[in-house]
Short mmCIF file of C-alpha atoms and ligand atoms in Angstrom, two decimals:
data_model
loop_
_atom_site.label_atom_id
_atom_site.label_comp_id
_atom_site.label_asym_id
_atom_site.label_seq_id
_atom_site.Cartn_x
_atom_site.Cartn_y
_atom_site.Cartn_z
CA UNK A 1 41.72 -39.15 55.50
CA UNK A 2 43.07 -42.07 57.59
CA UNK A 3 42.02 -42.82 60.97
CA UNK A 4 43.34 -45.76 62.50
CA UNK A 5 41.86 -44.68 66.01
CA UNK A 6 40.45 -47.29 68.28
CA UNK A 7 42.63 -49.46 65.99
CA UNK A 8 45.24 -51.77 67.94
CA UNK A 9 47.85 -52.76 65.56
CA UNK A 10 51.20 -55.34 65.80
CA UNK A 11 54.07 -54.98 64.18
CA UNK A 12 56.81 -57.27 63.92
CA UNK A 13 60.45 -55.89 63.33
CA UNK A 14 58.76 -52.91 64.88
CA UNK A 15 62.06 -51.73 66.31
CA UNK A 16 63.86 -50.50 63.26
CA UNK A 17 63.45 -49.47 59.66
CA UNK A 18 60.09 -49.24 58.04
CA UNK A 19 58.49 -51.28 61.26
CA UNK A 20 59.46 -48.31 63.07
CA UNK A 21 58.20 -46.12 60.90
CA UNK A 22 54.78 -47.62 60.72
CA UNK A 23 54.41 -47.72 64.31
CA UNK A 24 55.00 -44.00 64.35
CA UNK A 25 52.60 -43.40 61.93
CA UNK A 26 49.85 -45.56 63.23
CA UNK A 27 50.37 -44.30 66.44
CA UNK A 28 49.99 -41.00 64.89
CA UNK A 29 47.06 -41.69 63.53
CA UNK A 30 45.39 -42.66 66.92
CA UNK A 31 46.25 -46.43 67.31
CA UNK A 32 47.27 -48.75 70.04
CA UNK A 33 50.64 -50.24 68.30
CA UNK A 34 52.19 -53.25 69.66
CA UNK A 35 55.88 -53.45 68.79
CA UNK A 36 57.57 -57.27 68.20
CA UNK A 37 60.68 -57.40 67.63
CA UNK A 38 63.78 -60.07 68.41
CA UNK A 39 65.73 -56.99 69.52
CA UNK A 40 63.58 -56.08 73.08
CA UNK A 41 65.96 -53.37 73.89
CA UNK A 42 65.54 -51.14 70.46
CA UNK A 43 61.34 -52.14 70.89
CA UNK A 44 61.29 -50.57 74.37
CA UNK A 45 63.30 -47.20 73.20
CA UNK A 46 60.56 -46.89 70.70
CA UNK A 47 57.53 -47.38 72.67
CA UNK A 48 59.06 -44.75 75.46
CA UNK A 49 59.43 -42.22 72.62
CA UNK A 50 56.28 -42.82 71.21
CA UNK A 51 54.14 -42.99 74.13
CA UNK A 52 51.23 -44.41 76.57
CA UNK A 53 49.39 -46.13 73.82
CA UNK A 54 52.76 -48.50 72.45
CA UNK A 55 53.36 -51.55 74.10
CA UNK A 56 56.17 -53.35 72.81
CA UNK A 57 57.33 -57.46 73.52
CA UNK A 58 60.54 -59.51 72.86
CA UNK A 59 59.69 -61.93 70.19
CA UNK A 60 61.40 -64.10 67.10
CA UNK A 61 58.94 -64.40 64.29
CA UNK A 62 60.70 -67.67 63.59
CA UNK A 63 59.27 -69.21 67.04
CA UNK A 64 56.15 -70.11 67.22
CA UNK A 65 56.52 -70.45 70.85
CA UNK A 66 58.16 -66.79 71.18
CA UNK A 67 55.51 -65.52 68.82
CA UNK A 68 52.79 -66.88 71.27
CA UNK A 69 54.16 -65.83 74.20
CA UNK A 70 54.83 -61.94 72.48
CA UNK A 71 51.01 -61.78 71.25
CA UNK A 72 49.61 -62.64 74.46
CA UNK A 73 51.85 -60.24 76.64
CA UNK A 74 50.62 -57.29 74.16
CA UNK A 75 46.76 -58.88 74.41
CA UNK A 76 47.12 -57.53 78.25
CA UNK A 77 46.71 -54.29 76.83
CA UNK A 78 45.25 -54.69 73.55
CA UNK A 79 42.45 -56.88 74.01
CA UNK A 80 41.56 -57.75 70.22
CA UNK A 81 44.20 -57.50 67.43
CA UNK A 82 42.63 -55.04 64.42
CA UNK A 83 45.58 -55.02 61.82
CA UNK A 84 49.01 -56.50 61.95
CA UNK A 85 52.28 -56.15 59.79
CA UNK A 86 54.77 -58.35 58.98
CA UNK A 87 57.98 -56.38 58.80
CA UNK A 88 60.51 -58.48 60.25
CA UNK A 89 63.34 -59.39 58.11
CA UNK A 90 67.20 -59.94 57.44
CA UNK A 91 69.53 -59.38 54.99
CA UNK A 92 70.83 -62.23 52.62
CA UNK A 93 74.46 -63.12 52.38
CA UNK A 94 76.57 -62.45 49.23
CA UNK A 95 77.87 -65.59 48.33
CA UNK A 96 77.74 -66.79 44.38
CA UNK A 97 75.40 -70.21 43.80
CA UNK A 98 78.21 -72.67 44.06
CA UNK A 99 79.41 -71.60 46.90
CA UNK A 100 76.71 -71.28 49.12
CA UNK A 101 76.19 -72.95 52.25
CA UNK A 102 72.66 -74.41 52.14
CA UNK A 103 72.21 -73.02 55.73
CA UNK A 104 72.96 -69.61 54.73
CA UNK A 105 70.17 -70.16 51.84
CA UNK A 106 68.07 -71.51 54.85
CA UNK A 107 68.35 -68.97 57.21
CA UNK A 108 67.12 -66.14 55.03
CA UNK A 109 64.00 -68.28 53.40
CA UNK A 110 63.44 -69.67 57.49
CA UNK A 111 63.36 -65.64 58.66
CA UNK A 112 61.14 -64.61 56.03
CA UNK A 113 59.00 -67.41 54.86
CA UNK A 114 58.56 -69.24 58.16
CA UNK A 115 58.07 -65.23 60.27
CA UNK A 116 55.62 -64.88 57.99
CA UNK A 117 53.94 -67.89 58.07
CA UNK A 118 53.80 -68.07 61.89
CA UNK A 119 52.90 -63.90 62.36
CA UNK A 120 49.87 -64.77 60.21
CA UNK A 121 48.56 -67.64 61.34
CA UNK A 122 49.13 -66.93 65.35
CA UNK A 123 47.44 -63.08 64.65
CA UNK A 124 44.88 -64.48 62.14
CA UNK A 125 43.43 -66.72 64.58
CA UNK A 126 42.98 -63.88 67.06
CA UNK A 127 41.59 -62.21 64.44
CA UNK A 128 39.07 -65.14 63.18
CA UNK A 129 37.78 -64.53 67.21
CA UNK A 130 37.34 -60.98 67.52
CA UNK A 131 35.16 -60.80 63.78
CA UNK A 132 38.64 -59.91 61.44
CA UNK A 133 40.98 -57.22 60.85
CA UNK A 134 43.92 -56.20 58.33
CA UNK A 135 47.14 -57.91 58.08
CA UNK A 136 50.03 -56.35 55.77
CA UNK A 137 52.68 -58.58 54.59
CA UNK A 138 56.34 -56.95 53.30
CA UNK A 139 57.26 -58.58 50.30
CA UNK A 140 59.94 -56.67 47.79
CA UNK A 141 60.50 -56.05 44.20
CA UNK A 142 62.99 -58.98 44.16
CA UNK A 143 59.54 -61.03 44.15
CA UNK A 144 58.63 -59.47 40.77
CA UNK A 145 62.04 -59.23 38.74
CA UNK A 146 64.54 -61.18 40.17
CA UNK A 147 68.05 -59.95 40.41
CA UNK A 148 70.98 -61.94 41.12
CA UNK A 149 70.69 -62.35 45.14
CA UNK A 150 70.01 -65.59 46.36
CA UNK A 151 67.20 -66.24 48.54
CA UNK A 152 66.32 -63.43 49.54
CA UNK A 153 64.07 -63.15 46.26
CA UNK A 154 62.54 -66.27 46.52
CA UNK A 155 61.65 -65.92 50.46
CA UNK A 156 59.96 -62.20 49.19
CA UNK A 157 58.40 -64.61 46.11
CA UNK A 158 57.21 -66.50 48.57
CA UNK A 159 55.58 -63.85 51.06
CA UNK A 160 53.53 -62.53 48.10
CA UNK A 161 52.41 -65.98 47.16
CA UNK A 162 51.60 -66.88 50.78
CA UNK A 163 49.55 -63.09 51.33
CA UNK A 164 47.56 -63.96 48.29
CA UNK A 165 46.66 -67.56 49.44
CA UNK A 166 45.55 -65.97 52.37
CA UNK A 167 43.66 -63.67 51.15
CA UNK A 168 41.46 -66.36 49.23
CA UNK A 169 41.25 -68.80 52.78
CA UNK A 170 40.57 -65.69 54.95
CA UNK A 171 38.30 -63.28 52.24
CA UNK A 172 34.97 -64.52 53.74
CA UNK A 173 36.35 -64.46 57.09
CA UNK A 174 36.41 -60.64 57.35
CA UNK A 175 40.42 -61.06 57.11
CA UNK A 176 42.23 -58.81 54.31
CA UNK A 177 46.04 -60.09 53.54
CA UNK A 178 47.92 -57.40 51.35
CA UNK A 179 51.51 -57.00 50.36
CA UNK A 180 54.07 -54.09 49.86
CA UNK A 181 56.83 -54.41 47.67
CA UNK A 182 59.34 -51.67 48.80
CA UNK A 183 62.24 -51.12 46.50
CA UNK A 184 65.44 -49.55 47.58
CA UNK A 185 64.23 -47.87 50.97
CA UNK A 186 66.39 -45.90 53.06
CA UNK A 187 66.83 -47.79 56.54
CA UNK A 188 69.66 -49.04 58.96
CA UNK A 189 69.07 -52.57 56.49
CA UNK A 190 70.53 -50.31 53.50
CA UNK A 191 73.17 -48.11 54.95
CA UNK A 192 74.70 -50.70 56.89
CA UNK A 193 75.89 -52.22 53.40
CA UNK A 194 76.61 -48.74 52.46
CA UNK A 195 78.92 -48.30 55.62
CA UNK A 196 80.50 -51.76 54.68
CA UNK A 197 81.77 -50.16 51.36
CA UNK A 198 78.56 -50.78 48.46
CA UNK A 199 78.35 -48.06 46.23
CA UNK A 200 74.43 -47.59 46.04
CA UNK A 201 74.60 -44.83 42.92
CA UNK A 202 74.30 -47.39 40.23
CA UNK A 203 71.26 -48.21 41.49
CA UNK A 204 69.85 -44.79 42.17
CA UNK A 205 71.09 -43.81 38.90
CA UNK A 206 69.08 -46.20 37.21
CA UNK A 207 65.87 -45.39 39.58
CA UNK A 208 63.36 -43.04 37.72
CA UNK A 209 62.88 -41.09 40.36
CA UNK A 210 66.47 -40.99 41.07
CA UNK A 211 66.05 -41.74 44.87
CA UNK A 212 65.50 -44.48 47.52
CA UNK A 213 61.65 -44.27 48.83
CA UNK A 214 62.00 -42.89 52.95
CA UNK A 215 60.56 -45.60 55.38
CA UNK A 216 57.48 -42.87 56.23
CA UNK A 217 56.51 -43.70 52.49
CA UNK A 218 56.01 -47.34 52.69
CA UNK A 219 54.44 -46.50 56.31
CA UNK A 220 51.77 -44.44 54.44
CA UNK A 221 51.00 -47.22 52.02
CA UNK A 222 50.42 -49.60 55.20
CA UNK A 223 48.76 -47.48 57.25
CA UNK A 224 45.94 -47.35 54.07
CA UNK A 225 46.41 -51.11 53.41
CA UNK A 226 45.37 -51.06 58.05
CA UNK A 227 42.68 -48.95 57.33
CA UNK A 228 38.80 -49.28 56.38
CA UNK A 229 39.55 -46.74 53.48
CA UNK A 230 41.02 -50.00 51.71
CA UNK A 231 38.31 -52.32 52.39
CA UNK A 232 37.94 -53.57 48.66
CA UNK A 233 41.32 -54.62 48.55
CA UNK A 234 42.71 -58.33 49.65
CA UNK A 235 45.42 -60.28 47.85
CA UNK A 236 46.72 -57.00 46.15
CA UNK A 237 50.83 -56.17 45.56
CA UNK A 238 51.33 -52.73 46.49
CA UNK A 239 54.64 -51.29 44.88
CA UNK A 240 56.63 -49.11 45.99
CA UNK A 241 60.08 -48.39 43.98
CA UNK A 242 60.51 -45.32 43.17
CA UNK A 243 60.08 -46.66 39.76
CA UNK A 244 62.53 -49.31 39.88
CA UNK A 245 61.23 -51.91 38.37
CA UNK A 246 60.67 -50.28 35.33
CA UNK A 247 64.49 -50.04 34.72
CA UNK A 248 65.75 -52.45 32.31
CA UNK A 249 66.67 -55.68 32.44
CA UNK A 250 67.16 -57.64 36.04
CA UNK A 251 66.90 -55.17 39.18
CA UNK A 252 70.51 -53.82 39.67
CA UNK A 253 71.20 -55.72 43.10
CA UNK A 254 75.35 -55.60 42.65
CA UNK A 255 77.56 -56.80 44.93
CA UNK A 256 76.82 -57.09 48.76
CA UNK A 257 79.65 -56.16 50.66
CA UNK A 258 82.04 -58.58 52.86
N1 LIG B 1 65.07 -51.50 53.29
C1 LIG B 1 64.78 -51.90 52.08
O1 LIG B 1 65.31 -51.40 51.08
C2 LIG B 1 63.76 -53.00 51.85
C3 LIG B 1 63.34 -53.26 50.55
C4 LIG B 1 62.39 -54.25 50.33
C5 LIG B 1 61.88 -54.97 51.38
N2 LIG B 1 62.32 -54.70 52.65
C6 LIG B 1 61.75 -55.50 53.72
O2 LIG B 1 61.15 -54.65 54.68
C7 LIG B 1 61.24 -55.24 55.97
C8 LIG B 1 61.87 -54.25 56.94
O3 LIG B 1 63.17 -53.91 56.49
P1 LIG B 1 63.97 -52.69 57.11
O4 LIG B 1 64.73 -52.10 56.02
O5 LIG B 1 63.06 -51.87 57.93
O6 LIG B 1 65.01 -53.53 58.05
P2 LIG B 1 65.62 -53.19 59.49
O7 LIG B 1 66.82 -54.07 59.62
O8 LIG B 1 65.76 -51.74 59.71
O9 LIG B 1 64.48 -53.74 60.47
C9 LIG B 1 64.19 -55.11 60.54
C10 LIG B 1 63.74 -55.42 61.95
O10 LIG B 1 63.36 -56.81 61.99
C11 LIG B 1 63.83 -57.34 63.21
N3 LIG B 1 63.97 -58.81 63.09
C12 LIG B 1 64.82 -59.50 62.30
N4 LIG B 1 64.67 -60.82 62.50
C13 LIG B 1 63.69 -60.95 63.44
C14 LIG B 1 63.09 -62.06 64.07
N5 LIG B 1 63.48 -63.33 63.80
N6 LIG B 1 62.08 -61.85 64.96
C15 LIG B 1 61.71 -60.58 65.27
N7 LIG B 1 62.25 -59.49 64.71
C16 LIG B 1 63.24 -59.67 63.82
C17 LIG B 1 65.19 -56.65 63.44
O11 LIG B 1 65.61 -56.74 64.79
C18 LIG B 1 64.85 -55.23 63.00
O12 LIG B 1 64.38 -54.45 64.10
C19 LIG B 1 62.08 -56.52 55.80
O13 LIG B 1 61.20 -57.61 55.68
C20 LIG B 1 62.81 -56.28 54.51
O14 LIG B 1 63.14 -57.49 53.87
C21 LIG B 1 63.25 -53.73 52.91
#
């Protein structure tokens, strides 16, 4: 049984998606959540609806400045940071290899790699104060079998790698660093290329369970990765694909739409 209670947890690209999800869950579960996220409005909705214990705070994971400023308006109500997850992210853009502007290649590795980075490092050194805590990276299956997208993979390759060194700098510091790797997952991120035209079924069809995973899914699997229930585990890659990556060949990405 889980219990995150007297547990205050951050969560960037808390606003939407699996963020969201996780900051229902945890707050479920008895946690103080602090929701980041770049869009303030969408992290305000959600801490109304989920109630006194959710704070949330305008902030771009990209900034270290913003990131700063973000941590210490939530540390006026949560005094010590226990677990943290690193769910902001963007979509990449479609263009083939030569044709790609290096800044759209840029601004998907900067969103990822770099939020990352600077989530970890400004929350881990809060952490390394108040005696440790639990931070959960999102990485994605794209880090294990590549498909054909372009940097979006390599950021995700990235995240895992950068969990995992982490994990070895921050073991004996009482910090855990763990990483999901979502497959297809059913959020506003997915059906917004779905509304722009991309036939998903391929993909489902060639899922073994025949099915996207639901954003509560991959919030269960973080809200075990927050808790003391998975205190042997640091550096670990949690999948979650449905099955996905056992399919054949490269992970059916297709065509992102205009
Ligand atoms: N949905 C999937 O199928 C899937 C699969 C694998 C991995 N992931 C990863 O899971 C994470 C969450 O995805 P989602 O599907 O919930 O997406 P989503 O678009 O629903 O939510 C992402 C959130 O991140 C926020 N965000 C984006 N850039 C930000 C920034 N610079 N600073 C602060 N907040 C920012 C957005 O405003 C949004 O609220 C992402 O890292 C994504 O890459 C998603």
């Amino acid at each position: 049984m889980i219990d995150l209670g007297q547990k205050s947890i951050v969560v960037t690209g808390g606003a939407s998606g699996i963020g969201a999800a996780i900051c229902a869950a945890a707050y479920k579960k008895g946690a103080s959540v602090g929701v980041i996220d770049i869009d303030g409005d969408a992290a305000l909705n959600l801490c109304k609806k989920l109630g006194r214990r959710a704070y949330c705070a305008l902030g771009d994971v990209e900034s270290e400045s913003s990131m700063n400023a973000a941590l210490e308006t939530l540390s006026l109500n949560m005094p010590a940071f226990n677990g943290c997850v690193a769910s902001a992210g963007i979509m990449p853009t479609r263009e083939p290899m030569e044709e790609m502007p290096l800044e759209n290649f840029k601004r998907v590795l900067e969103n990822h790699i770099n939020g990352t980075f600077i989530t970890c490092k400004l929350v881990g050194r809060r952490m390394l104060k108040s005696g440790g805590g639990s931070i959960v990276t999102m990485s994605s299956v794209l880090a294990l079998r590549p498909g054909p997208v372009l940097g979006y993979g390599a950021g995700k390759a990235a995240i895992k790698n950068l969990t995992q060194a982490l994990a070895v700098q921050w073991g004996k510091k009482n910090i855990r660093v763990n990483t999901i790797c979502p497959g297809w997952v059913d959020t506003p991120f997915i059906r917004k290329q779905e509304a722009a035209g991309r036939d998903l079924s391929p993909i489902l069809n060639m899922t073994p369970l025949g099915r996207m995973a639901s954003p509560s899914e991959i919030a269960n699997i973080a809200l075990f990765l927050l808790s003391d229930s998975s205190s042997a585990m640091t550096g670990s890659v949690s999948v979650a694909d449905c099955g996905i990556t056992l399919a054949g060949g490269y992970l059916p990405y297709g065509e992102l739409p205009e």
